Amino acid sequence: MPLDLPLLNSSFNAKDKYRSRVGTSYALLPFKFIKLDHKRYIVTNFVGEYVVLSRTSLHALIQHKLEINSDLYDQLKVKHFIIDGDSTVALDLLACKYRTRHSLLKNLTSLFIFVVSLRCEHSCPYCQVSRQSQDRQAFDMQLTHAEKAIDFVFSSPSPDLKIEFQGGESLLNFELIRWIVERVSHRNDIESRNVSFVIATNLAILNDDILEFCAEYEIDISTSLDGPRELHNANRPRPNKNSYELTIEGIKRVRDRLGNDAVSALMTTTPASLSQPKAIVDEYLQQDFSSIFLRSISPYGFAVKTGVASGYSSEEWIIFYRSALDYIIQINLEGTPFREEYASMLLRKILTPFPTGYVDLQSPAGLGLSCLTFNYDGSIYASDESRMLAEMDDYTFRLGTLDNDTFADVISSEKLIGLLSETMTESMPMCADCGIQPYCGSDPVFHYATQSEIVGHKPTSGFCSKNMEIIKHLIHLLEDHEDSSLVLRSWIS
Ligand code: SF4
């Protein structure tokens, strides 16, 4: 039989199908690039692979002049920047990586925030939720709304359901928290989801009864710690001026009863924090935390009215952040493992194909898809920040009410879909061409609050400049500083 006849009823293709085309040409797959410094560019593709190239190499790549079989050629091929005749499964691999990167979308909402009370006994000038005084029970969530919210939670198809109690000071309505946790746990005997609970609290009114309940239902605690005593107490005034003392005592009590990892803390950067990056990190180390989340202030509620939110520029915050990050890396190099959380989430996006559930680092944004918020009055919001905006009489991100809407109504509503369609960084002006777009996200509520529109004008956006600088800085450390790179890589393991 002549050898070149097509083989019928065979699982083999004709032999020219197997001939390598390496050495003849390559095609470019979609990628973007952005300047890292005056000599080099960060080049990324839509599945989040990156390479750093000199200007000469970038030109050679684009002009199809790469030296075939060079290390750079192989690196670009492995990372799906180019494809040649040898790359038979490259497109399938690319699709697989893209699906993995967006895998959170298929489960829909997993985080549900219950604002059980807007009352608080602190009077922080940077309060972003517009807290109410302790005696105003009208700002507590009602049982009927809590009951409907639980139905809402279990309507999500997500196997993981996290319920976070927020305030004001959420423990001022602890009896409702108790009722919700018992009710959800009972219902979950049948539903069998992975349910977890977190209480966000300043710990000032923590007592043994609450601690016992948290122990029984394995509830985690999230608190606020802004830094050393003077800074924390200045940021977070309360009667007796003892917020710091109560927080530290509360952290100790939680750890004694629930275990070391049951409590985490968040800091908020105020103008007074900017000069104290090391002292703030030292405070977290002293309190035996294994990480810190360096957060800038958000432009909502009292933070806007008192002017605290405009007390520093994004450039000043970036200087503060980089200084704290350098110090944290140094601490690691001296032998103490300690992470910065925002960098850790970005590194996960830069170095792995896996997504992060952080609402502001997603495309489309995590509005509704990752998180829904039930406000004290029964309104449903697309995120925690959306309900903060509502206290400023702006209801742009209200998706419905517990009295009138179901999970399906909200998730498939034109309002949510319309909002989400404007948060795809792949197609947003400037983001679409940005070399670090795969690692960034969108924050429509921030842009709406600061620029009066959802997409945001990126050249003047504080969100954009913050992410741009931090992501470039992380890639610079990964590429140019071996010691720092090892530390940063350890944060994603
Ligand atoms: S927000 Fe800025 S940094 Fe982020 S992708 Fe868009 S242009 Fe790039």
Short mmCIF file of C-alpha atoms and ligand atoms in Angstrom, two decimals:
data_model
loop_
_atom_site.label_atom_id
_atom_site.label_comp_id
_atom_site.label_asym_id
_atom_site.label_seq_id
_atom_site.Cartn_x
_atom_site.Cartn_y
_atom_site.Cartn_z
CA MET A 1 0.00 0.00 0.00
CA PRO A 2 1.43 3.49 -0.95
CA LEU A 3 2.59 5.25 2.20
CA ASP A 4 1.05 8.69 1.54
CA LEU A 5 -2.56 7.53 1.14
CA PRO A 6 -4.79 8.94 3.85
CA LEU A 7 -5.44 6.38 6.54
CA LEU A 8 -9.11 5.57 6.75
CA ASN A 9 -10.77 4.45 9.97
CA SER A 10 -7.58 5.16 11.87
CA SER A 11 -6.82 7.29 14.92
CA PHE A 12 -3.65 8.64 13.22
CA ASN A 13 -3.47 11.78 11.07
CA ALA A 14 -1.50 11.94 7.84
CA LYS A 15 2.23 12.21 8.53
CA ASP A 16 2.66 15.86 7.51
CA LYS A 17 0.42 16.73 10.46
CA TYR A 18 3.26 15.67 12.73
CA ARG A 19 6.01 17.61 10.99
CA SER A 20 7.49 20.27 13.24
CA ARG A 21 7.23 23.81 11.99
CA VAL A 22 9.72 25.09 14.57
CA GLY A 23 12.32 27.22 12.93
CA THR A 24 10.03 28.59 10.28
CA SER A 25 7.81 31.17 12.02
CA TYR A 26 5.76 32.00 15.07
CA ALA A 27 2.54 33.86 15.62
CA LEU A 28 1.86 36.35 18.39
CA LEU A 29 -0.85 35.62 20.93
CA PRO A 30 -2.63 38.63 22.51
CA PHE A 31 -0.53 40.55 25.05
CA LYS A 32 -0.08 44.02 26.51
CA PHE A 33 2.89 45.83 27.97
CA ILE A 34 3.74 48.70 30.27
CA LYS A 35 7.01 50.39 31.20
CA LEU A 36 8.68 48.99 34.32
CA ASP A 37 11.60 51.43 34.25
CA HIS A 38 13.51 53.41 31.62
CA LYS A 39 14.95 50.23 30.06
CA ARG A 40 12.40 47.45 30.57
CA TYR A 41 8.75 46.54 30.03
CA ILE A 42 6.34 44.28 31.86
CA VAL A 43 4.61 42.15 29.23
CA THR A 44 1.44 40.27 30.27
CA ASN A 45 -1.22 38.17 28.63
CA PHE A 46 -4.86 37.75 29.57
CA VAL A 47 -4.25 34.62 31.66
CA GLY A 48 -1.87 36.57 33.89
CA GLU A 49 1.52 35.26 32.74
CA TYR A 50 4.22 37.90 32.69
CA VAL A 51 7.76 38.44 31.43
CA VAL A 52 10.03 41.45 31.82
CA LEU A 53 11.69 42.35 28.52
CA SER A 54 14.22 44.91 27.41
CA ARG A 55 13.06 47.33 24.74
CA THR A 56 15.22 45.45 22.19
CA SER A 57 13.68 42.08 23.03
CA LEU A 58 10.17 43.55 22.93
CA HIS A 59 10.86 44.95 19.46
CA ALA A 60 12.28 41.61 18.31
CA LEU A 61 9.21 39.80 19.65
CA ILE A 62 6.76 42.11 17.91
CA GLN A 63 8.67 42.14 14.62
CA HIS A 64 8.89 38.31 14.54
CA LYS A 65 12.66 38.49 14.81
CA LEU A 66 13.16 36.37 17.92
CA GLU A 67 15.94 33.89 17.71
CA ILE A 68 14.28 30.48 17.39
CA ASN A 69 15.30 27.98 20.08
CA SER A 70 16.77 30.70 22.32
CA ASP A 71 15.87 30.67 26.03
CA LEU A 72 13.70 33.74 25.54
CA TYR A 73 11.82 32.06 22.68
CA ASP A 74 11.10 29.02 24.86
CA GLN A 75 10.05 31.20 27.80
CA LEU A 76 7.63 33.20 25.67
CA LYS A 77 6.24 30.02 24.14
CA VAL A 78 5.74 28.31 27.50
CA LYS A 79 3.95 31.38 28.84
CA HIS A 80 1.68 31.65 25.78
CA PHE A 81 2.96 34.88 24.30
CA ILE A 82 3.79 33.16 21.00
CA ILE A 83 2.60 30.04 19.25
CA ASP A 84 4.32 27.96 16.59
CA GLY A 85 3.71 24.71 14.75
CA ASP A 86 4.84 22.72 17.75
CA SER A 87 2.26 24.29 20.04
CA THR A 88 -0.56 21.81 19.48
CA VAL A 89 -2.26 22.21 22.87
CA ALA A 90 -1.31 25.83 23.57
CA LEU A 91 -4.76 27.27 22.93
CA ASP A 92 -6.47 24.61 25.04
CA LEU A 93 -4.04 25.33 27.87
CA LEU A 94 -4.69 29.02 27.51
CA ALA A 95 -8.45 28.47 27.74
CA CYS A 96 -7.96 26.25 30.79
CA LYS A 97 -5.90 28.91 32.56
CA TYR A 98 -8.47 31.57 31.72
CA ARG A 99 -11.28 29.43 33.15
CA THR A 100 -9.24 28.83 36.32
CA ARG A 101 -8.65 32.55 36.72
CA HIS A 102 -12.39 33.19 36.60
CA SER A 103 -13.44 30.06 38.45
CA LEU A 104 -15.08 32.02 41.29
CA LEU A 105 -17.78 33.22 38.91
CA LYS A 106 -19.42 29.83 38.57
CA ASN A 107 -20.36 29.57 42.26
CA LEU A 108 -21.89 33.03 42.53
CA THR A 109 -22.14 34.84 45.85
CA SER A 110 -20.33 33.41 48.85
CA LEU A 111 -19.96 36.42 51.18
CA PHE A 112 -23.05 37.88 52.83
CA ILE A 113 -22.71 40.93 55.07
CA PHE A 114 -25.42 41.47 57.67
CA VAL A 115 -25.40 45.05 58.99
CA VAL A 116 -27.11 44.16 62.27
CA SER A 117 -26.86 47.66 63.72
CA LEU A 118 -25.62 51.07 62.69
CA ARG A 119 -25.26 52.08 66.34
CA CYS A 120 -21.79 52.43 67.83
CA GLU A 121 -20.25 53.64 71.09
CA HIS A 122 -17.13 54.92 69.33
CA SER A 123 -17.18 58.27 67.52
CA CYS A 124 -14.37 57.88 64.98
CA PRO A 125 -14.03 60.93 62.71
CA TYR A 126 -13.04 58.60 59.87
CA CYS A 127 -16.16 56.40 60.29
CA GLN A 128 -17.13 55.39 56.77
CA VAL A 129 -20.50 53.86 57.69
CA SER A 130 -22.01 57.02 59.32
CA ARG A 131 -22.63 55.35 62.68
CA GLN A 132 -25.57 56.28 64.92
CA SER A 133 -25.50 56.90 68.66
CA GLN A 134 -26.09 53.97 71.03
CA ASP A 135 -29.67 54.87 71.96
CA ARG A 136 -31.09 54.84 68.43
CA GLN A 137 -32.53 51.32 68.15
CA ALA A 138 -34.31 52.29 64.94
CA PHE A 139 -30.97 51.59 63.28
CA ASP A 140 -30.97 47.90 64.26
CA MET A 141 -31.88 45.13 61.80
CA GLN A 142 -35.30 43.62 62.47
CA LEU A 143 -35.91 39.90 62.99
CA THR A 144 -38.24 39.70 59.98
CA HIS A 145 -35.49 41.02 57.71
CA ALA A 146 -32.92 38.67 59.26
CA GLU A 147 -35.20 35.73 58.52
CA LYS A 148 -35.60 36.75 54.88
CA ALA A 149 -31.85 37.36 54.61
CA ILE A 150 -31.18 33.77 55.68
CA ASP A 151 -33.45 32.49 52.89
CA PHE A 152 -31.50 34.71 50.56
CA VAL A 153 -28.15 33.27 51.69
CA PHE A 154 -29.22 29.69 51.12
CA SER A 155 -30.54 30.57 47.67
CA SER A 156 -26.97 31.07 46.49
CA PRO A 157 -25.59 27.95 44.78
CA SER A 158 -22.16 28.51 46.35
CA PRO A 159 -20.86 25.54 48.40
CA ASP A 160 -19.08 28.07 50.67
CA LEU A 161 -21.19 30.59 52.55
CA LYS A 162 -19.54 33.18 54.73
CA ILE A 163 -21.73 35.36 56.93
CA GLU A 164 -20.09 38.49 58.27
CA PHE A 165 -21.78 40.65 60.92
CA GLN A 166 -21.00 44.31 60.51
CA GLY A 167 -22.00 47.58 62.15
CA GLY A 168 -21.75 50.24 63.54
CA GLU A 169 -20.75 48.09 66.44
CA SER A 170 -22.33 44.75 65.60
CA LEU A 171 -22.22 43.44 69.20
CA LEU A 172 -24.73 46.12 70.25
CA ASN A 173 -27.27 43.83 68.57
CA PHE A 174 -25.73 40.56 69.75
CA GLU A 175 -29.11 38.91 70.43
CA LEU A 176 -29.90 39.14 66.72
CA ILE A 177 -26.47 37.70 65.84
CA ARG A 178 -27.18 34.81 68.20
CA TRP A 179 -30.56 34.20 66.57
CA ILE A 180 -29.12 34.28 63.03
CA VAL A 181 -26.19 31.96 63.83
CA GLU A 182 -28.45 29.40 65.53
CA ARG A 183 -30.99 29.56 62.73
CA VAL A 184 -28.37 29.25 59.95
CA SER A 185 -26.58 26.38 61.73
CA HIS A 186 -29.83 24.51 62.22
CA ARG A 187 -30.80 24.93 58.58
CA ASN A 188 -27.34 23.89 57.47
CA ASP A 189 -27.88 20.47 59.04
CA ILE A 190 -29.94 19.83 55.90
CA GLU A 191 -28.19 22.15 53.42
CA SER A 192 -24.67 20.88 54.25
CA ARG A 193 -22.74 23.88 52.95
CA ASN A 194 -19.39 25.10 54.26
CA VAL A 195 -20.77 27.87 56.45
CA SER A 196 -18.50 30.20 58.38
CA PHE A 197 -19.23 33.24 60.56
CA VAL A 198 -17.23 36.37 61.30
CA ILE A 199 -18.16 39.15 63.72
CA ALA A 200 -16.58 42.51 62.93
CA THR A 201 -16.33 44.32 66.25
CA ASN A 202 -14.22 46.91 68.06
CA LEU A 203 -14.28 44.47 71.05
CA ALA A 204 -15.21 47.23 73.51
CA ILE A 205 -18.33 45.45 74.79
CA LEU A 206 -17.10 41.87 74.50
CA ASN A 207 -18.18 39.69 77.42
CA ASP A 208 -17.93 36.03 78.51
CA ASP A 209 -21.40 35.17 77.24
CA ILE A 210 -20.45 36.34 73.73
CA LEU A 211 -17.13 34.50 73.89
CA GLU A 212 -18.81 31.23 74.92
CA PHE A 213 -21.26 31.55 72.05
CA CYS A 214 -18.41 32.23 69.58
CA ALA A 215 -16.57 29.15 70.91
CA GLU A 216 -19.66 26.97 70.49
CA TYR A 217 -20.25 28.02 66.87
CA GLU A 218 -16.58 28.55 65.86
CA ILE A 219 -17.15 32.21 65.04
CA ASP A 220 -14.11 34.26 64.05
CA ILE A 221 -13.53 37.82 65.15
CA SER A 222 -12.34 40.69 62.97
CA THR A 223 -11.34 43.87 64.76
CA SER A 224 -9.66 47.22 64.13
CA LEU A 225 -6.16 48.08 65.26
CA ASP A 226 -4.72 51.25 63.76
CA GLY A 227 -1.29 51.13 65.40
CA PRO A 228 0.32 52.14 68.72
CA ARG A 229 -1.80 53.41 71.65
CA GLU A 230 -1.62 57.17 70.90
CA LEU A 231 -2.40 56.75 67.21
CA HIS A 232 -5.21 54.25 67.75
CA ASN A 233 -6.88 56.29 70.50
CA ALA A 234 -6.59 59.50 68.47
CA ASN A 235 -8.16 57.79 65.44
CA ARG A 236 -10.87 56.01 67.40
CA PRO A 237 -12.30 58.19 70.20
CA ARG A 238 -14.79 56.75 72.69
CA PRO A 239 -15.87 57.57 76.25
CA ASN A 240 -12.87 57.15 78.63
CA LYS A 241 -10.49 57.42 75.64
CA ASN A 242 -9.60 53.75 76.05
CA SER A 243 -10.31 52.18 72.67
CA TYR A 244 -6.75 50.80 72.39
CA GLU A 245 -6.79 49.29 75.87
CA LEU A 246 -10.15 47.57 75.26
CA THR A 247 -9.05 46.30 71.86
CA ILE A 248 -5.82 44.78 73.18
CA GLU A 249 -7.60 43.23 76.14
CA GLY A 250 -10.32 41.90 73.81
CA ILE A 251 -7.77 40.34 71.44
CA LYS A 252 -6.19 38.54 74.39
CA ARG A 253 -9.54 37.26 75.67
CA VAL A 254 -10.55 36.00 72.21
CA ARG A 255 -7.25 34.18 71.82
CA ASP A 256 -7.45 32.65 75.28
CA ARG A 257 -10.93 31.27 74.62
CA LEU A 258 -11.05 30.70 70.83
CA GLY A 259 -7.43 30.21 69.83
CA ASN A 260 -4.71 32.39 68.36
CA ASP A 261 -6.00 32.42 64.78
CA ALA A 262 -9.61 33.24 65.67
CA VAL A 263 -8.97 36.98 65.68
CA SER A 264 -7.68 39.16 62.84
CA ALA A 265 -7.27 42.91 62.71
CA LEU A 266 -7.54 45.65 60.10
CA MET A 267 -5.87 49.04 60.12
CA THR A 268 -7.00 52.24 58.47
CA THR A 269 -4.45 54.83 57.40
CA THR A 270 -5.21 58.36 58.58
CA PRO A 271 -3.06 61.44 57.96
CA ALA A 272 -1.49 60.83 61.40
CA SER A 273 -0.46 57.30 60.33
CA LEU A 274 1.66 58.43 57.39
CA SER A 275 4.76 59.20 59.44
CA GLN A 276 4.58 55.95 61.44
CA PRO A 277 4.79 52.95 59.06
CA LYS A 278 7.35 51.10 61.22
CA ALA A 279 5.57 51.80 64.52
CA ILE A 280 2.30 50.45 63.04
CA VAL A 281 3.97 47.25 61.80
CA ASP A 282 5.76 46.89 65.16
CA GLU A 283 2.42 47.12 66.97
CA TYR A 284 1.06 44.21 64.94
CA LEU A 285 4.19 42.18 65.66
CA GLN A 286 4.00 43.04 69.33
CA GLN A 287 0.38 41.82 69.42
CA ASP A 288 1.51 38.56 67.83
CA PHE A 289 -0.30 38.93 64.50
CA SER A 290 1.20 37.09 61.53
CA SER A 291 0.12 39.72 58.99
CA ILE A 292 -1.16 43.25 58.49
CA PHE A 293 -3.53 44.68 55.87
CA LEU A 294 -2.35 48.20 55.04
CA ARG A 295 -5.52 50.02 53.96
CA SER A 296 -6.04 53.56 52.78
CA ILE A 297 -9.14 55.38 53.93
CA SER A 298 -12.31 55.11 51.83
CA PRO A 299 -14.24 58.21 50.76
CA TYR A 300 -17.57 57.54 52.47
CA GLY A 301 -19.57 58.72 55.49
CA PHE A 302 -17.97 60.84 58.22
CA ALA A 303 -14.56 60.38 56.57
CA VAL A 304 -15.81 62.75 53.86
CA LYS A 305 -17.70 65.13 56.17
CA THR A 306 -14.74 65.57 58.55
CA GLY A 307 -12.23 65.87 55.72
CA VAL A 308 -10.16 62.88 56.92
CA ALA A 309 -10.67 61.13 53.57
CA SER A 310 -9.01 64.02 51.76
CA GLY A 311 -6.26 64.38 54.36
CA TYR A 312 -3.61 62.82 52.13
CA SER A 313 -3.04 62.10 48.45
CA SER A 314 -2.71 58.66 46.88
CA GLU A 315 0.97 59.50 46.23
CA GLU A 316 1.52 60.08 49.96
CA TRP A 317 -0.22 56.81 50.78
CA ILE A 318 1.94 54.91 48.27
CA ILE A 319 5.09 56.28 49.93
CA PHE A 320 3.73 55.11 53.30
CA TYR A 321 2.82 51.70 51.87
CA ARG A 322 6.19 51.11 50.22
CA SER A 323 8.04 52.12 53.33
CA ALA A 324 5.97 49.72 55.46
CA LEU A 325 6.38 46.94 52.87
CA ASP A 326 10.18 47.37 52.76
CA TYR A 327 10.23 47.17 56.55
CA ILE A 328 8.07 44.02 56.54
CA ILE A 329 10.37 42.33 54.01
CA GLN A 330 13.35 43.25 56.20
CA ILE A 331 11.63 41.68 59.22
CA ASN A 332 11.14 38.48 57.21
CA LEU A 333 14.78 38.47 56.12
CA GLU A 334 15.77 38.73 59.78
CA GLY A 335 13.83 35.53 60.48
CA THR A 336 10.28 36.52 61.49
CA PRO A 337 7.58 35.39 59.04
CA PHE A 338 5.07 38.23 58.62
CA ARG A 339 2.84 39.11 55.60
CA GLU A 340 1.24 42.17 54.13
CA GLU A 341 -2.23 41.07 53.00
CA TYR A 342 -2.82 43.35 50.00
CA ALA A 343 0.54 42.40 48.51
CA SER A 344 -0.23 38.73 49.20
CA MET A 345 -3.46 38.93 47.20
CA LEU A 346 -1.74 40.67 44.31
CA LEU A 347 1.11 38.14 44.35
CA ARG A 348 -1.41 35.33 44.14
CA LYS A 349 -2.74 36.94 40.96
CA ILE A 350 0.76 37.60 39.59
CA LEU A 351 2.34 34.23 40.36
CA THR A 352 -0.50 31.70 40.23
CA PRO A 353 -3.44 31.01 37.90
CA PHE A 354 -5.84 31.25 40.86
CA PRO A 355 -8.27 34.10 41.56
CA THR A 356 -8.67 36.08 44.75
CA GLY A 357 -12.11 36.65 46.21
CA TYR A 358 -11.24 40.26 47.08
CA VAL A 359 -14.10 42.33 45.65
CA ASP A 360 -11.93 45.16 44.28
CA LEU A 361 -9.43 42.93 42.45
CA GLN A 362 -11.83 41.24 40.08
CA SER A 363 -13.08 41.70 36.55
CA PRO A 364 -16.01 41.98 36.46
CA ALA A 365 -16.05 43.58 39.91
CA GLY A 366 -17.17 41.44 42.82
CA LEU A 367 -20.37 43.51 43.18
CA GLY A 368 -23.17 41.07 43.91
CA LEU A 369 -21.22 38.19 42.38
CA SER A 370 -18.84 37.79 45.32
CA CYS A 371 -20.60 39.76 48.00
CA LEU A 372 -24.07 41.00 48.91
CA THR A 373 -24.87 43.27 51.83
CA PHE A 374 -28.11 43.33 53.82
CA ASN A 375 -28.45 46.72 55.42
CA TYR A 376 -30.11 47.24 58.82
CA ASP A 377 -33.26 48.56 57.10
CA GLY A 378 -33.77 45.53 54.83
CA SER A 379 -32.19 47.05 51.73
CA ILE A 380 -29.84 44.90 49.65
CA TYR A 381 -26.61 46.40 48.38
CA ALA A 382 -23.95 45.27 45.93
CA SER A 383 -21.11 45.61 48.45
CA ASP A 384 -20.23 46.94 51.89
CA GLU A 385 -19.10 50.26 50.39
CA SER A 386 -22.40 50.57 48.51
CA ARG A 387 -24.36 50.73 51.75
CA MET A 388 -21.88 53.31 53.09
CA LEU A 389 -22.72 55.47 50.08
CA ALA A 390 -26.43 54.99 50.83
CA GLU A 391 -25.96 56.64 54.25
CA MET A 392 -24.90 59.69 52.21
CA ASP A 393 -28.34 59.53 50.50
CA ASP A 394 -27.03 57.99 47.31
CA TYR A 395 -28.77 54.71 46.44
CA THR A 396 -27.06 54.03 43.11
CA PHE A 397 -25.90 50.56 44.21
CA ARG A 398 -29.10 49.44 45.96
CA LEU A 399 -30.22 46.23 44.25
CA GLY A 400 -33.55 45.67 45.98
CA THR A 401 -35.09 44.93 49.36
CA LEU A 402 -35.53 41.81 51.44
CA ASP A 403 -39.28 42.51 51.53
CA ASN A 404 -39.73 42.48 47.77
CA ASP A 405 -36.89 40.61 46.06
CA THR A 406 -35.43 37.13 45.86
CA PHE A 407 -31.83 36.07 45.22
CA ALA A 408 -32.73 35.27 41.59
CA ASP A 409 -34.37 38.71 41.17
CA VAL A 410 -31.25 40.47 42.40
CA ILE A 411 -28.60 38.39 40.65
CA SER A 412 -30.37 38.54 37.29
CA SER A 413 -31.54 42.14 37.65
CA GLU A 414 -30.83 44.56 34.84
CA LYS A 415 -29.39 46.90 37.42
CA LEU A 416 -26.70 44.47 38.60
CA ILE A 417 -25.93 43.21 35.09
CA GLY A 418 -25.73 46.80 33.88
CA LEU A 419 -23.33 47.71 36.68
CA LEU A 420 -21.17 44.65 36.11
CA SER A 421 -20.93 45.18 32.37
CA GLU A 422 -19.20 48.48 33.12
CA THR A 423 -16.59 46.84 35.34
CA MET A 424 -14.83 44.52 32.87
CA THR A 425 -11.24 45.79 32.92
CA GLU A 426 -10.61 43.87 29.70
CA SER A 427 -12.71 46.44 27.86
CA MET A 428 -12.49 49.57 30.03
CA PRO A 429 -10.83 52.69 28.62
CA MET A 430 -7.11 52.66 29.56
CA CYS A 431 -7.37 49.33 31.46
CA ALA A 432 -7.91 47.49 28.16
CA ASP A 433 -4.40 48.54 27.07
CA CYS A 434 -2.75 48.44 30.48
CA GLY A 435 0.10 45.98 30.94
CA ILE A 436 -0.92 45.09 34.49
CA GLN A 437 -4.66 44.72 33.82
CA PRO A 438 -4.70 40.95 34.58
CA TYR A 439 -3.64 41.70 38.17
CA CYS A 440 -5.82 44.73 38.77
CA GLY A 441 -9.59 45.04 39.15
CA SER A 442 -12.25 47.67 39.26
CA ASP A 443 -13.84 49.60 42.07
CA PRO A 444 -17.00 51.17 40.66
CA VAL A 445 -18.25 52.44 44.03
CA PHE A 446 -14.97 54.28 44.70
CA HIS A 447 -14.96 55.79 41.21
CA TYR A 448 -18.59 56.79 41.51
CA ALA A 449 -17.93 58.42 44.89
CA THR A 450 -14.81 60.27 43.77
CA GLN A 451 -15.43 60.92 40.08
CA SER A 452 -19.23 60.67 39.78
CA GLU A 453 -19.12 57.81 37.30
CA ILE A 454 -18.67 54.06 37.54
CA VAL A 455 -15.92 53.33 35.01
CA GLY A 456 -13.60 56.01 36.36
CA HIS A 457 -11.12 58.30 34.67
CA LYS A 458 -7.97 56.27 35.24
CA PRO A 459 -5.28 58.95 34.71
CA THR A 460 -6.69 60.82 37.73
CA SER A 461 -7.95 57.82 39.72
CA GLY A 462 -6.46 57.11 43.17
CA PHE A 463 -7.44 53.44 42.75
CA CYS A 464 -5.50 53.22 39.48
CA SER A 465 -2.36 54.99 40.70
CA LYS A 466 -2.30 52.88 43.87
CA ASN A 467 -2.55 49.56 42.02
CA MET A 468 -0.23 50.64 39.23
CA GLU A 469 2.53 51.61 41.65
CA ILE A 470 2.16 48.64 43.98
CA ILE A 471 2.01 46.02 41.21
CA LYS A 472 5.03 47.51 39.42
CA HIS A 473 6.92 47.65 42.70
CA LEU A 474 6.14 43.99 43.45
CA ILE A 475 7.32 42.90 39.99
CA HIS A 476 10.48 44.99 40.43
CA LEU A 477 11.16 43.18 43.74
CA LEU A 478 10.41 39.77 42.20
CA GLU A 479 12.77 40.41 39.29
CA ASP A 480 15.61 42.41 40.77
CA HIS A 481 15.95 41.46 44.44
CA GLU A 482 16.48 37.78 45.02
CA ASP A 483 16.06 37.95 48.82
CA SER A 484 12.88 40.00 48.61
CA SER A 485 11.57 37.74 45.87
CA LEU A 486 11.94 34.69 48.11
CA VAL A 487 10.06 36.44 50.91
CA LEU A 488 7.24 37.55 48.59
CA ARG A 489 6.91 34.08 47.06
CA SER A 490 6.59 32.60 50.54
CA TRP A 491 3.46 34.71 51.11
CA ILE A 492 1.43 32.79 48.53
CA SER A 493 2.33 29.33 49.74
S1 SF4 B 1 -7.12 50.65 36.97
FE1 SF4 B 1 -5.19 51.50 36.21
S2 SF4 B 1 -3.64 50.01 36.87
FE2 SF4 B 1 -5.62 48.98 36.95
S3 SF4 B 1 -5.84 48.02 34.96
FE3 SF4 B 1 -6.86 49.98 34.85
S4 SF4 B 1 -5.30 51.35 33.98
FE4 SF4 B 1 -4.21 49.52 34.75
#
